[in-house]
Coordinates of C-alpha atoms in Angstrom, one line a residue:
M1 CA -15.0 21.1 -5.3
P2 CA -12.8 18.4 -6.7
S3 CA -13.5 17.4 -10.3
S4 CA -14.8 13.9 -11.0
E5 CA -13.7 12.0 -14.0
I6 CA -15.1 8.6 -15.0
R7 CA -13.0 6.9 -17.6
P8 CA -13.4 3.5 -19.3
I9 CA -10.2 1.8 -18.8
G10 CA -8.8 -1.0 -21.0
R11 CA -7.7 -4.3 -19.7
S12 CA -4.0 -4.8 -19.1
H13 CA -1.9 -7.8 -18.7
R14 CA -1.7 -9.9 -15.5
F15 CA 1.5 -11.4 -14.2
G16 CA 1.2 -14.9 -12.8
A17 CA 3.8 -15.4 -10.1
R18 CA 3.5 -11.8 -8.8
K19 CA -0.3 -12.1 -8.8
A20 CA -0.2 -15.2 -6.8
G21 CA 2.2 -13.6 -4.4
A22 CA 0.3 -10.4 -4.0
L23 CA -2.9 -12.3 -3.2
A24 CA -1.3 -15.0 -1.1
I25 CA -2.0 -13.1 2.1
S26 CA -5.5 -11.9 1.6
L27 CA -5.4 -9.7 4.7
L28 CA -4.8 -6.7 2.5
A29 CA -8.4 -6.8 1.4
F30 CA -9.6 -6.0 4.9
A31 CA -7.8 -2.7 4.7
A32 CA -10.3 -1.6 2.0
G33 CA -13.4 -2.9 3.6
S34 CA -13.8 -5.8 1.1
T35 CA -16.5 -8.3 2.1
S36 CA -15.9 -10.7 -0.7
A37 CA -15.5 -14.4 0.1
A38 CA -11.9 -14.3 -1.0
A39 CA -11.2 -11.6 1.4
Q40 CA -12.3 -13.7 4.3
G41 CA -9.8 -16.5 3.7
A42 CA -6.9 -15.3 5.8
V43 CA -4.1 -17.5 7.0
N44 CA -5.1 -21.0 8.1
P45 CA -2.5 -22.7 10.2
A46 CA -0.9 -25.9 9.0
P47 CA 2.1 -27.9 9.9
A48 CA 5.3 -26.0 9.2
A49 CA 6.8 -26.9 5.9
S50 CA 9.8 -29.2 6.0
G51 CA 13.3 -28.2 4.7
G52 CA 14.0 -26.8 1.3
Y53 CA 13.0 -23.2 1.7
V54 CA 15.9 -20.6 1.3
R55 CA 15.2 -17.0 2.0
P56 CA 15.8 -15.1 -1.2
A57 CA 18.3 -12.2 -1.5
A58 CA 16.9 -8.7 -1.2
P59 CA 16.2 -7.2 -4.6
G60 CA 17.0 -3.6 -3.4
R61 CA 19.3 -2.2 -0.7
L62 CA 19.1 -2.2 3.0
V63 CA 19.5 1.3 4.4
A64 CA 20.3 2.0 8.1
I65 CA 18.2 4.7 9.7
A66 CA 19.0 6.8 12.8
D67 CA 18.3 4.1 15.4
G68 CA 20.4 1.5 13.5
R69 CA 17.4 -0.5 12.1
R70 CA 17.6 -1.2 8.4
L71 CA 14.8 -0.7 6.0
H72 CA 14.7 -2.2 2.5
I73 CA 14.1 0.0 -0.6
L74 CA 14.0 -0.8 -4.3
C75 CA 14.3 2.1 -6.8
E76 CA 14.1 2.1 -10.6
G77 CA 14.1 4.6 -13.4
E78 CA 15.3 8.2 -13.8
G79 CA 13.6 11.5 -14.2
G80 CA 14.1 15.2 -13.7
G81 CA 11.0 15.6 -11.6
P82 CA 10.0 14.5 -8.1
A83 CA 10.8 11.0 -7.1
V84 CA 7.7 8.7 -6.9
I85 CA 7.4 6.8 -3.7
F86 CA 5.0 3.9 -3.3
E87 CA 3.3 3.0 0.0
A88 CA 2.1 -0.5 -0.1
G89 CA -1.1 -2.0 1.3
L90 CA -1.4 -4.2 4.4
S91 CA 0.8 -7.3 4.3
Q92 CA 2.7 -6.3 1.2
Y93 CA 6.5 -5.9 0.6
T94 CA 8.7 -5.2 -2.4
A95 CA 8.8 -8.7 -3.8
N96 CA 5.3 -9.7 -2.8
T97 CA 3.2 -6.8 -4.0
T98 CA 0.5 -5.7 -6.3
L99 CA 2.6 -2.6 -7.2
R100 CA 5.5 -4.1 -9.2
A101 CA 4.0 -3.8 -12.7
A102 CA 2.9 -0.2 -12.0
Q103 CA 6.4 0.6 -10.7
D104 CA 8.0 -0.9 -13.9
A105 CA 5.7 1.3 -16.0
I106 CA 6.5 4.5 -14.1
A107 CA 10.2 3.7 -14.3
G108 CA 10.1 4.6 -18.0
F109 CA 9.5 8.3 -17.1
A110 CA 10.4 8.9 -13.4
R111 CA 12.5 7.7 -10.5
V112 CA 10.2 5.4 -8.6
C113 CA 10.8 3.5 -5.3
T114 CA 9.0 0.9 -3.3
Y115 CA 10.1 -0.1 0.2
D116 CA 9.3 -2.5 3.0
R117 CA 7.9 -1.1 6.2
A118 CA 9.4 -2.3 9.5
G119 CA 9.0 -6.0 10.0
M120 CA 7.9 -6.6 6.4
G121 CA 10.0 -8.2 3.6
W122 CA 13.7 -7.6 4.2
S123 CA 13.3 -4.7 6.7
D124 CA 14.3 -5.2 10.3
P125 CA 11.4 -5.8 12.8
A126 CA 9.6 -2.8 14.3
P127 CA 10.1 -2.0 18.0
E128 CA 7.3 -3.2 20.2
S129 CA 4.1 -1.1 20.0
W130 CA 5.3 0.7 16.9
S131 CA 2.5 3.1 15.8
Y132 CA 1.3 4.6 12.6
P133 CA 3.1 7.9 13.4
D134 CA 6.2 5.9 14.0
R135 CA 5.9 4.3 10.6
V136 CA 5.5 7.7 9.0
E137 CA 8.7 8.8 10.7
D138 CA 10.4 5.6 9.4
L139 CA 9.6 6.6 5.8
R140 CA 11.0 10.1 6.4
A141 CA 14.2 8.7 7.9
L142 CA 14.6 6.1 5.2
L143 CA 14.3 8.6 2.3
T144 CA 16.8 11.0 4.1
A145 CA 19.3 8.2 4.8
A146 CA 18.9 6.8 1.2
G147 CA 19.7 10.2 -0.3
I148 CA 16.4 10.6 -2.1
D149 CA 15.5 14.3 -2.0
G150 CA 12.0 15.7 -1.9
P151 CA 9.5 16.9 -2.5
Y152 CA 7.9 13.5 -3.5
V153 CA 4.9 12.2 -5.3
L154 CA 3.5 9.7 -2.8
V155 CA 1.4 6.8 -4.3
A156 CA -0.5 4.7 -1.8
H157 CA -2.6 1.6 -2.2
S158 CA -5.2 0.5 0.3
M159 CA -4.0 0.9 3.9
G160 CA -1.0 2.9 2.7
G161 CA -3.4 5.8 2.1
L162 CA -3.6 6.6 5.8
L163 CA 0.2 6.6 6.0
V164 CA 0.8 9.0 3.1
R165 CA -1.9 11.4 4.3
A166 CA -0.2 11.4 7.7
Y167 CA 3.2 12.0 6.0
A168 CA 1.8 14.9 4.0
A169 CA 0.4 16.5 7.2
A170 CA 3.7 16.0 9.1
N171 CA 6.0 17.0 6.2
P172 CA 4.0 19.4 3.9
D173 CA 7.1 20.8 2.3
Q174 CA 8.2 17.3 1.3
V175 CA 5.1 16.3 -0.6
A176 CA 4.4 17.5 -4.2
G177 CA 1.3 15.5 -4.7
L178 CA -0.6 12.3 -3.8
V179 CA -2.1 9.4 -5.7
L180 CA -4.5 7.4 -3.6
V181 CA -5.3 4.0 -5.1
D182 CA -8.5 2.5 -3.7
A183 CA -7.1 3.8 -0.4
T184 CA -8.4 3.1 3.0
S185 CA -10.6 5.9 4.3
E186 CA -12.1 6.5 7.7
R187 CA -15.3 4.9 6.5
N188 CA -13.5 1.6 6.2
L189 CA -12.1 1.6 9.7
P190 CA -15.1 -0.1 11.5
E191 CA -14.9 -3.1 9.1
I192 CA -11.2 -3.3 9.6
D193 CA -11.7 -3.2 13.4
A194 CA -14.2 -6.1 13.1
A195 CA -11.8 -8.2 11.1
R196 CA -8.7 -7.5 13.3
G197 CA -9.5 -9.9 16.2
P198 CA -10.2 -13.0 14.1
T199 CA -7.2 -12.2 11.8
L200 CA -4.8 -11.9 14.8
S201 CA -6.1 -15.2 16.2
Q202 CA -5.4 -16.9 12.9
I203 CA -1.9 -15.4 12.7
D204 CA -1.2 -16.5 16.3
A205 CA -2.4 -20.0 15.5
A206 CA 0.0 -20.1 12.5
L207 CA 2.9 -18.8 14.6
A208 CA 2.3 -21.4 17.2
V209 CA 3.3 -24.2 14.8
S210 CA 6.1 -22.2 13.1
R211 CA 9.8 -22.6 13.0
P212 CA 12.2 -19.7 12.4
G213 CA 12.7 -19.0 8.7
V214 CA 10.3 -21.7 7.5
P215 CA 6.9 -21.0 5.9
V216 CA 4.0 -22.1 8.1
I217 CA 2.1 -23.6 5.2
G218 CA 3.0 -25.9 2.3
M219 CA 2.8 -24.5 -1.2
P220 CA 2.8 -26.0 -4.6
A221 CA 6.1 -27.0 -6.2
G222 CA 7.6 -24.1 -8.1
T223 CA 6.1 -21.4 -5.9
P224 CA 8.6 -18.5 -5.9
A225 CA 10.7 -18.1 -2.8
E226 CA 9.5 -14.5 -2.6
V227 CA 5.9 -15.7 -2.3
Q228 CA 6.7 -18.3 0.3
M229 CA 8.5 -15.7 2.3
A230 CA 5.1 -14.1 3.0
F231 CA 4.3 -17.0 5.2
T232 CA 7.5 -17.2 7.2
P233 CA 7.0 -16.4 10.9
E234 CA 9.2 -13.3 10.6
V235 CA 6.9 -11.7 8.0
L236 CA 3.7 -12.9 9.7
R237 CA 4.9 -11.1 12.9
G238 CA 5.3 -8.0 10.8
V239 CA 1.7 -8.3 9.6
K240 CA 0.5 -8.9 13.1
A241 CA 2.3 -5.7 14.3
E242 CA 0.6 -3.7 11.5
F243 CA -2.8 -5.0 12.6
E244 CA -2.1 -4.2 16.2
A245 CA -1.1 -0.7 15.1
L246 CA -4.4 -0.4 13.3
G247 CA -6.1 -1.1 16.6
R248 CA -4.3 1.8 18.3
L249 CA -5.5 4.4 15.7
G250 CA -7.6 7.1 17.2
P251 CA -8.6 10.7 16.6
E252 CA -5.1 11.9 17.7
T253 CA -3.3 9.6 15.3
L254 CA -5.5 9.7 12.2
P255 CA -4.4 12.1 9.5
P256 CA -6.4 15.3 9.1
G257 CA -9.7 14.7 7.3
G258 CA -12.6 16.7 6.0
P259 CA -13.0 18.8 2.9
G260 CA -10.0 20.9 2.1
A261 CA -7.7 19.3 4.7
L262 CA -5.0 19.1 2.0
G263 CA -5.5 22.6 0.6
D264 CA -4.8 22.7 -3.1
L265 CA -2.3 19.8 -3.0
P266 CA -2.5 18.0 -6.3
L267 CA -4.4 14.8 -5.5
I268 CA -5.6 11.9 -7.7
V269 CA -7.9 9.3 -6.3
I270 CA -8.4 6.1 -8.1
R271 CA -11.2 3.8 -7.0
R272 CA -12.2 0.3 -8.1
G273 CA -15.0 -0.1 -10.6
R274 CA -15.9 -3.7 -9.9
T275 CA -18.5 -4.2 -7.2
M276 CA -21.3 -6.7 -6.4
S277 CA -24.3 -6.4 -8.7
P278 CA -26.2 -4.5 -7.4
P279 CA -23.6 -2.8 -5.2
S280 CA -23.7 -3.9 -1.6
E281 CA -23.9 -1.6 1.4
A282 CA -20.1 -2.1 1.8
D283 CA -19.5 -1.2 -1.8
L284 CA -21.5 2.0 -1.5
N285 CA -19.8 2.9 1.8
H286 CA -16.4 2.4 0.1
R287 CA -17.5 4.5 -2.9
Q288 CA -18.5 7.3 -0.6
G289 CA -15.2 7.0 1.2
Q290 CA -13.3 7.5 -2.1
E291 CA -15.4 10.6 -2.7
D292 CA -14.5 11.9 0.8
L293 CA -10.8 11.4 -0.1
A294 CA -11.1 13.4 -3.3
A295 CA -12.7 16.2 -1.3
L296 CA -9.6 16.5 0.8
S297 CA -8.1 18.8 -1.8
S298 CA -9.5 21.6 -4.0
N299 CA -7.2 20.4 -6.7
S300 CA -8.2 16.8 -7.2
V301 CA -9.5 14.3 -9.7
L302 CA -11.4 11.1 -9.1
I303 CA -10.9 8.3 -11.6
V304 CA -12.7 4.9 -11.7
A305 CA -10.7 1.9 -12.8
E306 CA -13.7 0.2 -14.4
N307 CA -12.2 -3.2 -14.8
S308 CA -10.5 -3.5 -11.4
G309 CA -11.3 -4.8 -8.0
H310 CA -9.4 -3.6 -4.9
T311 CA -6.0 -4.6 -6.4
I312 CA -6.0 -1.9 -9.1
P313 CA -2.2 -1.8 -9.5
L314 CA -2.3 -5.5 -10.3
D315 CA -5.4 -5.5 -12.4
E316 CA -4.7 -2.3 -14.4
P317 CA -1.2 -1.0 -13.6
Q318 CA -1.3 1.4 -16.5
V319 CA -4.1 3.3 -14.8
V320 CA -1.8 4.0 -11.9
A321 CA 1.1 4.9 -14.2
D322 CA -1.1 7.2 -16.3
A323 CA -2.3 9.0 -13.1
V324 CA 1.3 9.5 -11.9
R325 CA 2.3 10.9 -15.3
R326 CA -0.7 13.2 -15.2
L327 CA 0.3 14.5 -11.8
L328 CA 3.9 15.0 -12.8
D329 CA 2.8 16.9 -15.9
A330 CA 0.6 19.2 -13.7
L331 CA 3.6 19.9 -11.4
K332 CA 5.6 21.0 -14.4
S333 CA 3.0 23.5 -15.4
N334 CA 2.8 27.0 -13.9
N335 CA -0.5 26.4 -12.0
R336 CA -0.2 22.8 -10.9
R337 CA -3.8 22.1 -11.8
L338 CA -4.8 18.6 -12.7

């Protein structure tokens, strides 16, 4: 059985512009089954902003994969162990993400990369009807084309958890360990399914008043261009495509589940500590889902980030960095036990 570890976690700093950007599209909260009022405030259409917006330059590099599409990847740091690869939550990309502070912390002791899935950030759009298995293959193709050798430590937030679990199932020799950060579990899928229709309607309404390359809503003066980019029609179409892919998930496309599905693969699950008081039914459902995820491996640890909501990498990036360090240290040992 997986071990359980409850740690009191200290508060860490918050970063203003990145925080605003990461929370700008609140759609990511749906991927964890959040029922907070903030999570319900998805994109509201407004007249397209007038001139003045200039799409910022990509912070990383664009890498062509086998079919000629380019995917954007941003790597930092060096280290002798496995490369650490982040899989972001729904609606996030390298410059508009909850992951940046955690990536910066990990870069002090390991090679760590974030990337933009097809249609997100600076990556080229996904082909029509691009599925979750297709996105898993995109990551494999990107890492190969970028010359980043495995096996990897895959760190996934929110919806990204489904993708890295599928990656581990499809490429077991290329995965050294997993860190699941308040990751989406099968228990969250009914709530996501209920949110998908209204969210797609809101995105379609925003796109109906959009102009190419121009954010669909006005933002306060001084809002970073990387944040405004989240509301350009190009990125909103990427978010829409990801929601549509969620709707096509089924038993044949979900990653293997159930106790022991990952064997003894080193696995750290981090779940949020903040809930309603007392915890709501959704909170309890999510908590059980995190325990289900920990049970996927016989070599796992469950950590509670006591001072975090769903956006743990934003609220407490050091918790994520410490978990990655712990996993890397276990891999260096003879028995790989966490």
